[in-house]
Amino acid sequence: MGHFVWPPVGEEALCGAWRASTGSRIDVRREGSFSAVDVPFADSAISGSGSWEFGQGASVEGVLTLRFEQARASLEVRTRRDLSGALRLLVNDPESDEEELQYLKEGDCGLESR
């Protein structure tokens, strides 16, 4: 069997509603904006909206940078594909036993309510 390489993560793969087991949520929109609720940040949580940009690494990981407008804060969210190719978002969470909170995609941009 050959070694399969997943395609780079594009805007379409990031775009949509992402939810963690804690109820925390990140909604990534096509036009470069996002909204987030109760995302781990430092030793608490942050909610708000703003703009995002994405940098693809050389491996299966990349970094989604969320820039919160009102809080004037930035948060780096790692992306990672599992063996099935499913994309996950990972946020550092010092309060968690695993030290990072995992977000799974619930819906694509086409399914979002406007």
C-alpha positions as CSV (number, residue, x, y, z in Angstrom):
1,M,0.0,0.0,0.0
2,G,1.2,3.5,-0.8
3,H,1.3,6.3,1.6
4,F,-1.7,8.6,1.2
5,V,-1.3,12.3,1.7
6,W,-4.3,14.4,2.6
7,P,-4.9,17.5,0.5
8,P,-4.1,20.8,2.1
9,V,-6.7,22.3,4.4
10,G,-8.7,24.9,2.5
11,E,-11.2,27.6,3.4
12,E,-14.1,25.2,2.6
13,A,-12.9,22.6,5.1
14,L,-12.6,25.2,7.9
15,C,-15.9,27.0,7.1
16,G,-18.8,25.9,9.3
17,A,-19.9,25.3,12.9
18,W,-17.4,23.6,15.3
19,R,-18.4,22.4,18.8
20,A,-16.5,20.9,21.7
21,S,-17.8,18.5,24.3
22,T,-17.9,21.4,26.8
23,G,-20.5,23.3,24.7
24,S,-17.8,25.7,23.5
25,R,-18.4,26.7,19.9
26,I,-16.5,28.3,17.0
27,D,-18.3,29.4,13.8
28,V,-16.0,30.0,10.9
29,R,-17.4,32.0,8.0
30,R,-16.3,32.1,4.4
31,E,-15.7,35.9,4.2
32,G,-12.9,35.6,6.8
33,S,-15.0,36.3,9.9
34,F,-15.9,34.1,12.9
35,S,-17.8,34.1,16.1
36,A,-16.9,32.0,19.2
37,V,-18.5,31.2,22.5
38,D,-16.6,30.1,25.7
39,V,-13.3,29.1,24.0
40,P,-10.4,28.4,26.4
41,F,-8.1,31.5,26.6
42,A,-5.3,31.9,29.1
43,D,-6.8,30.7,32.5
44,S,-10.4,31.5,31.6
45,A,-12.6,31.6,28.4
46,I,-13.2,34.1,25.7
47,S,-16.3,34.8,23.6
48,G,-16.7,37.2,20.7
49,S,-16.2,37.7,17.0
50,G,-13.6,39.0,14.6
51,S,-11.5,37.9,11.6
52,W,-9.4,34.8,11.0
53,E,-6.5,33.7,8.8
54,F,-5.1,30.2,8.2
55,G,-1.5,29.0,7.7
56,Q,-1.0,25.4,6.4
57,G,2.0,23.6,7.8
58,A,4.1,21.1,5.9
59,S,2.4,18.2,7.6
60,V,-1.2,17.5,8.3
61,E,-1.3,20.3,10.8
62,G,-2.0,24.0,10.3
63,V,-2.8,27.1,12.5
64,L,-6.1,29.0,12.4
65,T,-5.5,32.4,14.0
66,L,-8.7,34.0,15.5
67,R,-8.5,37.7,16.1
68,F,-11.1,38.9,18.5
69,E,-12.1,42.5,17.7
70,Q,-13.5,43.7,21.0
71,A,-11.0,41.9,23.3
72,R,-8.1,42.8,21.0
73,A,-6.8,39.4,21.5
74,S,-5.5,36.6,19.2
75,L,-5.9,32.9,19.7
76,E,-4.1,30.2,17.8
77,V,-6.1,27.1,17.0
78,R,-4.3,24.1,15.6
79,T,-5.9,22.0,12.9
80,R,-5.2,18.3,12.6
81,R,-6.6,15.5,10.4
82,D,-7.2,12.1,12.0
83,L,-6.5,8.8,10.1
84,S,-9.9,8.9,8.4
85,G,-9.1,12.4,7.1
86,A,-11.6,14.2,9.3
87,L,-10.5,17.6,10.3
88,R,-10.4,18.7,14.0
89,L,-9.7,22.0,15.7
90,L,-7.5,21.9,18.8
91,V,-7.3,24.7,21.4
92,N,-4.8,24.7,24.4
93,D,-6.8,24.3,27.6
94,P,-4.8,24.3,30.8
95,E,-8.0,23.4,32.7
96,S,-8.4,20.1,30.8
97,D,-6.7,16.8,31.7
98,E,-5.8,16.4,28.0
99,E,-4.4,20.0,27.9
100,E,-6.3,20.8,24.7
101,L,-9.9,21.0,23.8
102,Q,-11.0,19.3,20.6
103,Y,-13.7,20.7,18.3
104,L,-15.6,18.6,15.8
105,K,-17.4,20.0,12.8
106,E,-21.2,20.0,13.1
107,G,-22.1,21.7,9.8
108,D,-20.7,23.3,6.7
109,C,-21.1,26.9,5.7
110,G,-23.9,26.1,3.3
111,L,-26.0,24.8,6.2
112,E,-25.6,27.9,8.4
113,S,-28.5,30.1,9.1
114,R,-27.9,33.6,8.0
